[in-house]
XYZ file of C-alpha atoms in Angstrom:
701
model
C 63.684 37.508 -38.898
C 61.652 37.073 -35.672
C 61.322 33.710 -33.961
C 58.112 31.738 -34.613
C 56.648 29.178 -32.199
C 53.440 27.190 -32.633
C 51.328 26.000 -29.689
C 48.285 23.782 -29.332
C 45.423 25.329 -27.360
C 43.262 23.191 -25.102
C 39.782 24.443 -24.207
C 39.262 26.826 -27.147
C 35.551 26.412 -27.782
C 34.144 29.588 -29.358
C 35.271 31.948 -32.100
C 34.705 35.055 -29.939
C 36.991 33.602 -27.253
C 39.559 32.807 -29.952
C 39.521 36.382 -31.233
C 39.853 37.752 -27.683
C 42.724 35.384 -26.866
C 44.592 36.348 -30.048
C 44.150 40.048 -29.220
C 45.465 39.466 -25.677
C 48.526 37.644 -27.030
C 49.234 40.499 -29.457
C 49.478 42.866 -26.474
C 52.199 40.790 -24.760
C 55.508 42.734 -24.844
C 57.899 41.028 -27.255
C 55.171 39.547 -29.480
C 55.358 40.960 -33.025
C 52.651 38.868 -34.715
C 50.147 36.045 -34.236
C 48.175 33.624 -36.376
C 45.382 31.699 -34.634
C 43.782 28.662 -36.317
C 40.476 28.102 -34.487
C 39.551 24.907 -36.353
C 42.819 23.160 -35.498
C 43.135 24.778 -32.057
C 46.618 26.209 -32.748
C 48.338 29.580 -32.460
C 51.633 30.648 -34.052
C 53.418 33.412 -32.144
C 56.110 35.617 -33.681
C 58.616 37.121 -31.263
C 59.237 36.211 -27.655
C 56.601 35.133 -25.136
C 56.768 32.622 -22.290
C 54.216 29.843 -21.859
C 53.121 31.516 -18.606
C 52.429 34.816 -20.414
C 50.417 33.039 -23.110
C 48.335 31.116 -20.587
C 47.735 34.334 -18.667
C 46.357 35.813 -21.907
C 43.923 32.893 -22.084
C 43.101 32.745 -18.370
C 39.636 34.247 -19.008
C 38.618 30.918 -20.602
C 41.027 28.635 -18.690
C 42.980 27.960 -21.887
C 46.011 25.677 -21.664
C 48.886 25.700 -24.168
C 51.638 23.283 -25.105
C 54.336 23.270 -27.769
C 53.404 21.710 -31.104
C 56.368 19.345 -30.710
C 55.085 17.819 -27.467
C 52.719 14.818 -27.478
C 49.107 15.926 -27.074
C 48.125 15.628 -23.398
C 45.556 17.395 -21.276
C 47.559 18.593 -18.302
C 44.631 18.701 -15.909
C 43.209 15.366 -17.080
C 44.714 13.720 -14.004
C 42.699 16.047 -11.750
C 39.490 14.585 -10.415
C 36.135 15.721 -11.792
C 35.385 17.430 -8.446
C 38.670 19.392 -8.479
C 38.158 20.580 -12.069
C 34.571 21.688 -11.464
C 34.745 22.638 -7.770
C 33.245 26.144 -8.108
C 30.423 24.816 -10.264
C 29.616 22.081 -7.708
C 29.660 24.596 -4.830
C 27.311 26.866 -6.831
C 24.888 23.953 -7.377
C 24.897 23.141 -3.626
C 24.323 26.805 -2.711
C 21.418 27.086 -5.182
C 19.808 23.935 -3.727
C 20.171 25.302 -0.166
C 18.725 28.664 -1.259
C 15.838 26.909 -2.996
C 15.030 24.919 0.178
C 14.975 28.140 2.268
C 12.749 29.756 -0.358
C 10.255 26.873 -0.082
C 10.274 27.025 3.736
C 10.304 30.805 4.250
C 8.674 32.133 1.079
C 9.771 34.278 -1.883
C 11.303 37.040 0.262
C 13.553 34.813 2.392
C 16.718 36.739 3.225
C 18.659 33.488 3.770
C 17.628 32.301 0.307
C 18.827 35.625 -1.135
C 22.212 35.296 0.631
C 22.750 31.780 -0.719
C 21.650 32.750 -4.263
C 24.035 35.728 -4.131
C 26.854 33.445 -2.903
C 26.157 31.032 -5.791
C 26.263 33.939 -8.276
C 29.586 35.238 -6.930
C 31.325 31.855 -6.604
C 30.020 30.358 -9.857
C 30.380 33.516 -11.934
C 33.570 35.144 -10.657
C 35.613 34.524 -13.812
C 32.628 35.460 -15.976
C 32.216 38.807 -14.169
C 35.926 39.676 -14.316
C 35.980 39.223 -18.102
C 32.570 40.839 -18.515
C 33.667 44.023 -16.714
C 36.978 44.135 -18.606
C 35.151 43.894 -21.940
C 32.517 46.416 -20.838
C 35.226 48.991 -20.056
C 36.571 48.465 -23.584
C 33.001 48.698 -25.012
C 33.495 45.182 -26.352
C 30.042 43.590 -26.175
C 31.189 39.991 -25.860
C 29.215 37.013 -24.588
C 30.673 37.617 -21.095
C 29.572 41.259 -21.228
C 25.997 40.374 -22.146
C 25.815 37.690 -19.430
C 27.304 39.994 -16.775
C 24.818 42.772 -17.558
C 21.922 40.277 -17.512
C 22.911 38.683 -14.168
C 23.609 42.001 -12.403
C 20.373 43.417 -13.794
C 18.419 40.375 -12.577
C 19.928 40.793 -9.107
C 19.072 44.513 -8.992
C 15.399 43.828 -9.706
C 15.307 41.056 -7.105
C 15.452 38.024 -9.453
C 18.152 36.302 -7.382
C 17.106 32.765 -8.207
C 17.105 33.326 -11.952
C 20.439 35.148 -11.828
C 21.991 32.163 -10.015
C 20.449 29.647 -12.449
C 21.795 31.665 -15.402
C 25.327 31.476 -13.908
C 24.950 27.721 -13.421
C 23.550 26.985 -16.895
C 26.140 29.227 -18.546
C 28.983 27.316 -16.827
C 27.483 23.963 -17.883
C 27.031 25.247 -21.441
C 30.671 26.367 -21.616
C 31.923 22.982 -20.366
C 29.790 21.005 -22.825
C 30.692 23.294 -25.734
C 34.389 22.926 -24.930
C 34.046 19.142 -24.790
C 32.195 19.009 -28.137
C 34.733 21.182 -29.968
C 37.652 19.162 -28.598
C 35.878 16.006 -29.792
C 35.763 17.430 -33.340
C 39.463 18.379 -33.259
C 40.394 14.966 -31.904
C 39.487 13.423 -35.271
C 42.699 14.892 -36.695
C 44.832 14.720 -33.567
C 44.247 10.971 -33.492
C 46.225 10.785 -36.759
C 49.300 11.949 -34.854
C 49.252 8.793 -32.770
C 49.193 6.497 -35.809
C 52.944 6.476 -36.445
C 55.248 5.021 -33.727
C 57.455 7.459 -31.816
C 60.558 5.250 -32.155
C 61.957 2.600 -34.496
C 64.657 -0.071 -34.765
C 67.425 1.381 -36.953
C 70.582 -0.162 -38.406
C 73.337 2.450 -38.610
C 77.073 1.804 -39.074
C 76.527 -1.920 -38.537
C 74.731 -1.391 -35.201
C 71.042 -1.893 -34.434
C 69.581 0.888 -32.256
C 66.103 1.812 -31.044
C 65.908 5.560 -31.765
C 63.241 8.276 -31.371
C 61.871 9.260 -34.784
C 63.342 12.762 -34.376
C 66.856 11.222 -34.345
C 66.339 9.021 -37.422
C 68.188 10.321 -40.491
C 67.705 9.943 -44.233
C 69.566 6.848 -45.559
C 69.195 4.955 -42.255
C 67.916 1.379 -42.581
C 64.710 0.786 -40.592
C 63.965 -2.790 -39.533
C 60.242 -3.557 -39.395
C 59.086 -6.798 -37.808
C 55.808 -8.581 -38.657
C 52.796 -6.843 -37.126
C 54.660 -3.579 -36.447
C 53.726 -0.105 -37.654
C 56.190 1.802 -39.807
C 57.634 4.899 -38.160
C 59.126 6.549 -41.284
C 58.596 6.876 -45.037
C 61.006 4.914 -47.180
C 61.724 2.306 -49.859
C 61.877 -1.439 -49.187
C 65.382 -2.825 -49.746
C 64.793 -6.314 -48.358
C 61.767 -8.534 -47.825
C 58.162 -8.491 -48.944
C 54.881 -8.201 -47.056
C 51.259 -7.026 -47.219
C 50.979 -3.460 -45.880
C 47.735 -2.045 -44.488
C 47.721 1.576 -45.754
C 44.246 2.516 -44.455
C 45.649 5.323 -42.275
C 47.085 7.094 -45.338
C 44.937 6.087 -48.292
C 41.684 4.840 -46.776
C 42.152 1.463 -48.531
C 40.779 -1.314 -46.348
C 42.584 -4.133 -48.216
C 46.341 -4.579 -47.488
C 48.653 -3.962 -50.466
C 51.452 -6.374 -51.425
C 54.823 -4.601 -51.229
C 58.280 -5.829 -52.199
C 61.794 -4.505 -52.933
C 61.820 -0.987 -54.519
C 58.217 -0.229 -53.414
C 57.451 2.927 -51.408
C 56.084 2.557 -47.873
C 54.693 5.213 -45.522
C 54.876 6.044 -41.831
C 51.759 5.029 -39.919
C 50.994 1.995 -42.095
C 50.831 -1.517 -40.600
C 53.184 -4.293 -41.692
C 51.684 -7.755 -42.209
C 53.414 -11.116 -41.892
C 56.762 -10.364 -43.546
C 59.941 -8.844 -42.086
C 61.134 -5.731 -43.938
C 64.203 -3.574 -44.198
C 63.385 -0.042 -45.322
C 65.723 2.654 -46.622
C 64.520 5.877 -44.922
C 63.894 8.625 -47.499
C 62.288 11.425 -45.439
C 62.709 13.061 -42.052
C 59.852 12.663 -39.575
C 58.622 16.217 -40.248
C 58.403 15.491 -44.005
C 56.627 12.124 -43.963
C 53.358 11.766 -45.835
C 51.353 11.459 -42.597
C 53.037 14.612 -41.197
C 52.148 16.528 -44.374
C 48.570 15.272 -44.259
C 48.161 16.429 -40.647
C 49.726 19.816 -41.407
C 47.642 20.410 -44.535
C 44.404 19.296 -42.874
C 44.988 21.555 -39.867
C 45.714 24.455 -42.207
C 42.537 23.594 -44.126
C 40.516 23.720 -40.908
C 41.742 27.273 -40.393
C 40.583 28.385 -43.844
C 37.193 30.055 -43.705
C 34.455 28.603 -45.872
C 32.146 31.066 -47.719
C 29.293 30.312 -45.302
C 31.561 30.995 -42.311
C 32.676 34.315 -43.770
C 29.010 35.227 -44.213
C 28.169 34.278 -40.598
C 31.144 36.261 -39.242
C 30.047 39.376 -41.161
C 26.423 38.838 -40.109
C 27.420 38.466 -36.427
C 29.120 41.893 -36.497
C 25.766 43.513 -37.223
C 23.670 40.986 -35.313
C 25.111 41.576 -31.804
C 24.723 45.411 -31.798
C 21.206 44.955 -33.209
C 20.274 42.576 -30.356
C 21.657 45.065 -27.801
C 19.629 47.876 -29.413
C 16.418 45.791 -29.390
C 17.055 44.788 -25.753
C 17.513 48.474 -24.827
C 14.258 49.419 -26.567
C 12.485 46.521 -24.824
C 13.627 47.863 -21.448
C 12.608 51.505 -21.938
C 9.883 51.755 -24.611
C 6.922 50.033 -22.841
C 7.505 51.771 -19.448
C 8.109 55.227 -20.979
C 5.462 55.284 -23.687
C 2.925 52.641 -22.663
C 3.004 53.094 -18.886
C 4.134 49.492 -18.264
C 6.004 48.270 -15.165
C 9.728 49.050 -15.254
C 10.821 45.852 -13.471
C 8.847 43.622 -15.851
C 10.361 45.113 -19.003
C 13.868 45.445 -17.566
C 13.634 41.702 -16.937
C 12.410 41.033 -20.491
C 15.246 43.106 -21.948
C 17.848 41.310 -19.824
C 16.451 37.956 -20.966
C 16.757 39.090 -24.563
C 20.429 39.973 -23.989
C 21.088 36.415 -22.823
C 19.228 34.667 -25.625
C 20.778 37.057 -28.144
C 24.316 35.712 -27.591
C 25.572 34.704 -31.073
C 27.392 31.546 -29.823
C 25.302 28.977 -31.678
C 25.408 31.079 -34.832
C 29.170 31.587 -35.000
C 29.996 27.975 -33.989
C 27.560 26.466 -36.526
C 29.965 26.499 -39.484
C 33.445 25.861 -37.957
C 32.387 22.692 -36.111
C 30.852 21.309 -39.322
C 33.928 22.116 -41.445
C 36.345 20.666 -38.862
C 34.308 17.438 -38.586
C 33.927 16.980 -42.360
C 37.594 17.650 -43.227
C 38.693 15.313 -40.414
C 36.361 12.562 -41.628
C 37.585 12.955 -45.215
C 41.243 12.674 -44.123
C 40.510 9.445 -42.255
C 38.918 8.065 -45.427
C 41.886 8.885 -47.650
C 40.669 12.212 -49.075
C 42.692 15.353 -48.332
C 40.638 18.572 -48.670
C 42.728 21.759 -48.561
C 40.046 24.112 -47.174
C 36.419 24.762 -46.322
C 35.897 26.686 -49.562
C 36.672 23.561 -51.644
C 34.540 21.379 -49.374
C 31.565 23.641 -50.070
C 32.217 24.013 -53.813
C 32.410 20.245 -54.407
C 28.746 19.971 -53.425
C 27.783 22.394 -56.194
C 29.733 20.745 -59.042
C 27.849 20.429 -62.319
C 30.641 19.106 -64.575
C 33.709 16.939 -63.893
C 36.589 16.556 -66.360
C 38.903 13.536 -66.123
C 42.392 13.080 -67.459
C 42.513 9.627 -69.079
C 45.920 8.156 -68.307
C 46.301 7.173 -64.666
C 42.846 8.484 -63.780
C 40.189 6.585 -65.711
C 42.856 4.079 -66.730
C 45.550 2.451 -64.608
C 48.330 4.349 -66.389
C 50.321 1.156 -67.010
C 50.106 -0.364 -70.511
C 49.461 -4.110 -70.622
C 49.351 -6.713 -73.385
C 45.680 -7.300 -74.197
C 45.975 -9.595 -77.236
C 48.652 -11.815 -78.743
C 47.895 -13.980 -81.791
C 50.228 -15.955 -84.043
C 50.053 -17.788 -87.371
C 51.161 -20.938 -85.531
C 49.789 -21.492 -82.001
C 52.475 -24.067 -81.247
C 55.126 -21.334 -81.581
C 53.311 -18.746 -79.412
C 55.649 -18.919 -76.388
C 58.754 -19.106 -78.604
C 57.710 -15.986 -80.527
C 56.859 -14.055 -77.326
C 60.275 -14.917 -75.870
C 62.009 -13.510 -78.980
C 59.815 -10.362 -78.933
C 60.551 -9.720 -75.212
C 64.295 -10.228 -75.816
C 64.168 -7.682 -78.672
C 62.067 -5.197 -76.638
C 64.417 -5.477 -73.635
C 67.035 -3.776 -75.836
C 64.564 -1.095 -76.956
C 63.731 2.329 -75.494
C 60.104 2.094 -76.647
C 57.631 3.205 -73.931
C 55.499 0.075 -74.475
C 58.429 -2.340 -74.175
C 57.784 -2.849 -70.443
C 54.255 -4.159 -71.165
C 55.636 -6.901 -73.437
C 58.458 -7.794 -71.029
C 55.950 -8.038 -68.131
C 53.672 -10.274 -70.226
C 56.560 -12.652 -70.885
C 57.482 -12.610 -67.199
C 53.903 -13.464 -66.189
C 54.021 -16.461 -68.556
C 57.335 -17.528 -66.927
C 59.247 -17.023 -70.174
C 62.954 -16.188 -69.828
C 64.053 -13.505 -72.289
C 67.678 -14.271 -71.374
C 67.268 -17.680 -73.022
C 67.366 -15.825 -76.352
C 70.552 -13.998 -77.384
C 69.923 -11.190 -79.860
C 72.738 -9.971 -82.083
C 72.963 -7.066 -84.539
C 70.155 -5.212 -82.749
C 69.073 -2.053 -84.573
C 66.365 0.553 -83.988
C 64.610 1.758 -87.155
C 63.419 5.305 -86.382
C 59.650 5.737 -86.563
C 59.074 2.171 -87.722
C 60.345 -0.397 -85.195
C 63.299 -2.583 -84.244
C 65.179 -5.610 -85.620
C 67.734 -8.169 -84.446
C 69.225 -11.543 -85.344
C 68.574 -14.813 -83.542
C 69.994 -18.163 -84.711
C 70.687 -16.861 -88.208
C 67.273 -15.254 -88.771
C 66.523 -11.520 -88.684
C 63.339 -10.708 -86.780
C 61.380 -7.448 -86.896
C 58.922 -5.794 -84.439
C 57.135 -2.658 -85.573
C 54.369 -0.938 -87.473
C 52.862 -1.896 -90.886
C 55.186 0.745 -92.414
C 58.171 -1.414 -91.471
C 56.746 -4.543 -93.118
C 55.622 -2.527 -96.128
C 59.274 -1.660 -96.787
C 60.011 -5.406 -96.624
C 57.350 -5.946 -99.328
C 55.176 -7.902 -96.900
C 51.729 -6.314 -97.178
C 49.329 -9.179 -96.832
C 48.728 -11.634 -94.049
C 45.682 -13.390 -92.581
C 46.592 -11.620 -89.323
C 46.044 -8.106 -90.760
C 42.254 -8.325 -90.270
C 42.870 -8.701 -86.523
C 45.335 -5.812 -86.711
C 42.622 -3.500 -88.029
C 40.102 -4.673 -85.440
C 42.472 -3.980 -82.551
C 43.279 -0.556 -83.996
C 39.565 0.279 -84.080
C 39.361 -0.692 -80.389
C 41.899 2.005 -79.581
C 44.822 -0.330 -78.915
C 48.445 0.112 -79.961
C 49.238 -2.823 -82.275
C 52.680 -4.128 -83.259
C 53.589 -6.714 -85.880
C 56.248 -9.412 -85.425
C 57.851 -11.276 -88.315
C 60.908 -12.120 -90.338
C 61.914 -11.047 -93.848
C 59.360 -13.446 -95.376
C 56.105 -13.160 -93.398
C 54.212 -11.687 -90.448
C 54.369 -14.266 -87.666
C 52.360 -12.600 -84.868
C 50.394 -9.543 -83.783
C 50.660 -8.091 -80.291
C 48.197 -5.459 -78.992
C 48.955 -3.185 -76.032
C 46.593 -0.829 -74.229
C 46.349 1.252 -71.082
C 43.929 -0.829 -69.042
C 40.737 0.872 -67.885
C 40.312 0.842 -64.102
C 37.754 -1.767 -63.087
C 35.792 0.817 -61.108
C 35.751 3.660 -63.683
C 32.472 2.819 -65.462
C 30.574 2.293 -62.177
C 31.920 5.582 -60.774
C 30.890 7.578 -63.863
C 27.401 6.063 -63.650
C 27.255 6.879 -59.923
C 28.228 10.508 -60.621
C 25.433 10.817 -63.187
C 23.003 9.435 -60.583
C 24.244 12.089 -58.139
C 23.208 14.768 -60.635
C 26.547 15.623 -62.298
C 25.384 16.844 -65.709
C 28.615 16.449 -67.666
C 31.506 13.979 -67.314
C 34.288 14.702 -69.785
C 37.405 12.706 -70.644
C 40.413 14.784 -71.746
C 43.437 13.046 -73.273
C 46.402 13.573 -75.539
C 45.751 10.195 -77.200
C 44.455 9.956 -80.766
C 40.703 10.325 -81.256
C 40.228 6.629 -82.053
C 41.816 5.466 -78.783
C 40.030 8.208 -76.821
C 36.617 7.205 -78.223
C 37.214 3.520 -77.462
C 38.051 4.173 -73.792
C 35.505 6.980 -73.339
C 32.674 4.776 -74.573
C 33.860 1.948 -72.339
C 33.661 4.077 -69.153
C 30.486 5.937 -70.162
C 31.525 9.610 -70.033
C 29.180 12.086 -71.740
C 31.922 13.876 -73.733
C 35.255 12.675 -75.175
C 38.076 15.013 -76.211
C 41.247 13.533 -77.733
C 44.550 14.819 -79.171
C 44.777 17.616 -76.571
C 47.954 19.386 -75.487
C 48.137 20.680 -71.852
C 47.163 24.174 -73.043
C 44.174 22.687 -74.905
C 42.984 21.071 -71.667
C 43.305 24.445 -69.932
C 41.241 26.190 -72.620
C 38.583 23.486 -72.475
C 38.269 23.815 -68.670
C 37.823 27.588 -69.086
C 35.039 27.067 -71.620
C 33.382 24.498 -69.308
C 33.374 27.044 -66.467
C 31.545 29.524 -68.686
C 28.846 26.925 -69.385
C 28.551 25.215 -65.988
C 30.245 27.603 -63.464
C 31.316 24.889 -60.980
C 33.741 22.498 -62.706
C 36.205 19.971 -61.268
C 39.310 18.651 -63.019
C 40.798 15.306 -61.954
C 44.354 14.435 -62.975
C 47.719 13.341 -61.632
C 48.646 16.755 -60.238
C 51.757 17.195 -62.405
C 51.234 17.356 -66.182
C 47.641 18.507 -65.688
C 48.670 21.341 -63.348
C 47.354 24.237 -65.528
C 43.918 22.618 -65.939
C 43.800 21.660 -62.241
C 44.598 25.236 -61.246
C 41.974 26.716 -63.571
C 39.115 24.440 -62.442
C 36.809 25.459 -59.594
C 38.187 22.444 -57.718
C 41.387 20.640 -58.773
C 41.475 16.998 -57.636
C 44.749 15.062 -57.790
C 44.960 11.282 -58.007
C 47.386 9.371 -55.795
C 48.382 11.930 -53.186
C 50.178 9.338 -51.011
C 53.879 10.005 -51.454
C 53.259 12.516 -54.268
C 54.514 15.858 -52.933
C 53.431 17.693 -56.081
C 49.880 16.381 -55.850
C 49.657 17.279 -52.159
C 50.912 20.810 -52.741
C 49.212 21.793 -56.014
C 45.725 20.302 -55.877
C 42.738 21.551 -53.873
C 41.807 17.943 -53.081
C 43.961 14.787 -53.181
C 42.604 11.236 -53.426
C 45.323 9.609 -51.344
C 44.660 6.019 -52.384
C 44.765 6.725 -56.123
C 41.144 5.557 -55.976
C 38.309 7.206 -57.923
C 35.777 5.385 -55.754
C 36.350 8.132 -53.161
C 34.811 10.702 -55.522
C 31.107 9.915 -54.895
C 31.880 9.825 -51.129
C 33.482 13.273 -51.435
C 30.454 14.741 -53.219
C 28.029 13.214 -50.698
C 30.142 14.505 -47.776
C 30.220 18.009 -49.276
C 26.467 18.085 -49.846
C 25.821 16.751 -46.337
C 28.129 19.447 -44.924
C 26.291 22.213 -46.798
C 22.967 20.807 -45.623
C 24.073 20.678 -41.969
C 25.559 24.200 -42.092
C 22.270 25.549 -43.467
C 20.340 23.598 -40.810
C 22.556 25.030 -38.064
C 22.295 28.636 -39.226
C 18.526 28.379 -39.757
C 17.958 26.679 -36.390
C 20.065 29.279 -34.533
C 18.181 32.187 -36.070
C 14.751 30.575 -35.498
C 15.545 30.044 -31.782
C 16.542 33.710 -31.478
C 13.403 34.833 -33.328
C 11.123 32.691 -31.146
C 12.725 34.184 -28.040
C 12.064 37.696 -29.348
C 8.419 36.763 -30.022
C 8.079 35.475 -26.437
C 8.684 39.057 -25.279
C 5.333 40.200 -26.734
C 3.176 38.241 -24.230
C 5.887 38.700 -21.569
C 6.751 35.001 -21.373
C 10.517 35.237 -21.870
C 12.453 34.454 -18.678
C 16.148 34.398 -17.938
C 16.271 30.644 -17.467
C 14.370 30.074 -20.741
C 16.811 32.455 -22.444
C 19.937 30.685 -21.204
C 18.439 27.253 -21.931
C 17.549 28.380 -25.457
C 21.047 29.749 -26.061
C 22.769 26.743 -24.471
C 20.444 24.287 -26.205
C 20.951 25.898 -29.608
C 24.747 25.896 -29.202
C 24.848 22.243 -28.162
C 22.426 21.107 -30.861
C 24.319 22.810 -33.712
C 27.594 21.400 -32.343
C 26.229 17.860 -32.107
C 24.643 18.246 -35.547
C 28.041 19.243 -36.964
C 29.716 16.271 -35.274
C 27.413 13.960 -37.283
C 29.680 14.635 -40.270
C 32.384 12.522 -38.618
C 30.169 9.484 -39.275
C 29.325 10.032 -42.978
């Protein structure tokens, strides 16, 4: 199997340049395959190639490469502005000198011509080299079109305009490169969140080690105010952890022994000892960065359309420019120089830069913004489809509810005995395997009741009915009405409350002895405090159907569904039933999202137009299987996600429309003969910069 190496590319600003660079790399001897990700600014090379060979392949656009494992630095950032842009500055000076001679000596000044020519050669040398190379290959790239236009302008005596075109093109390239790097920086900044070293206890010694040397099972010592360098589990201490970098939550979360913590999060006031559970390459933040960069390389439907359109657009522009040059002089007796000039101007303005950059810069900005806000989007296609959702289906447990059952009601036939009864119940349940036992034990703990103060003997589980055990000579029972029916205890003043709680969708248990029912305890999966407001918000955003899907009985499903305000409630569903329901929803509404925990809802998540997993932080399955992961286990990110998607679609449409209108206006300027080379390059440069800046607005949504 051939060796694979991934490099970051600095200065990659246009998709045409990216395609050319990838083709050049493929022709390096020893390279067997390449995969270039324009959005993330990365290239993976299969086979053998030196860094010098790769940079030589990108020399046409001054591309710089560095290994993915190195910290992100711009190697020429230490160079002064003058050194980095020396040729451009010299060209500006030469144009100013030429312009002064032109004013003093008139339009036909030979000195002005010499200085304009010098500016063209010095400022455009790299442009011409690439332009001629592409022309020989019949590859009508941006450099080819510019080279033809500048040489043509010089041949018909338009020295000043040829020099200005070189100057404006160089400025345009620099600004475009800066803007694209700014968009990519939104993700690269995530790499700097986690520290590069940590204090580790290993074999009784405390060492400061680089994260690459830290191993699973090491103990990481985290002092107050420090960032965590690795994922792990707290084994000592407690503190409030700011997880905003991972989950987007602005409020610090209380963490204690046995709680998971993540690299890149900020420790509060407490000192912690953390058992390292993942290598640095497998941490949650590392996976987020990797998945987001991969997502930026995935083409959205609108980008695929633009790429296909550009294939036909460029040859069409060249054909129209050719007709503009020859048709009026040949058939209408017009001046050759005038129409050659108009045709050359059309070649310049016809460059598809603004068109092909319009979508990638928007997708990169939006996906980067979402990641910073705790939403992981796996590709441009999902980003676009979210904006067109018409129906959203929710799993109940852990999505609309907190997924942790809690005691909601506890009533007794003797209020003075309430704490005594709850202590006995928690002692009995601590010996049980019942899934709701933890809710009762936690309730007792919150009331500071010690279940160990009660010693249960002769404990016995009665299958399908409940449990029993002896305490101080009395046998106590916890279970369903069936259990007490067998004890011939059918009536109690408490049974009216039992029925009411059942109707509310709660799981209700009876507590008593062989003579009477002493208490009723109701347990329910608590609805998230934000669920009802989020469902209402989604309806306001135009989502036609919100559906709750659950395996719970219909009574419980209806109680919770009505509480959160979904339009449709479906209970008693098996995983395959959820899958079938999602398929039927797609037939009715086309664009349908499914939101679940990413594990037991996997078939439904996969079938939906967009599968959204709750709680991606630390959940490998959710990160890998879903199209979108809400990292903070927070449904409040959903309206943000829909707004971001719709804004992205709007900006992409604006960019494409604006680019095409600029090109069309330039073509119309040919009719009265008003199109000039400097107007053409300004229009092309202006359009490219405006669509780039418009796309960057998505970083602020």
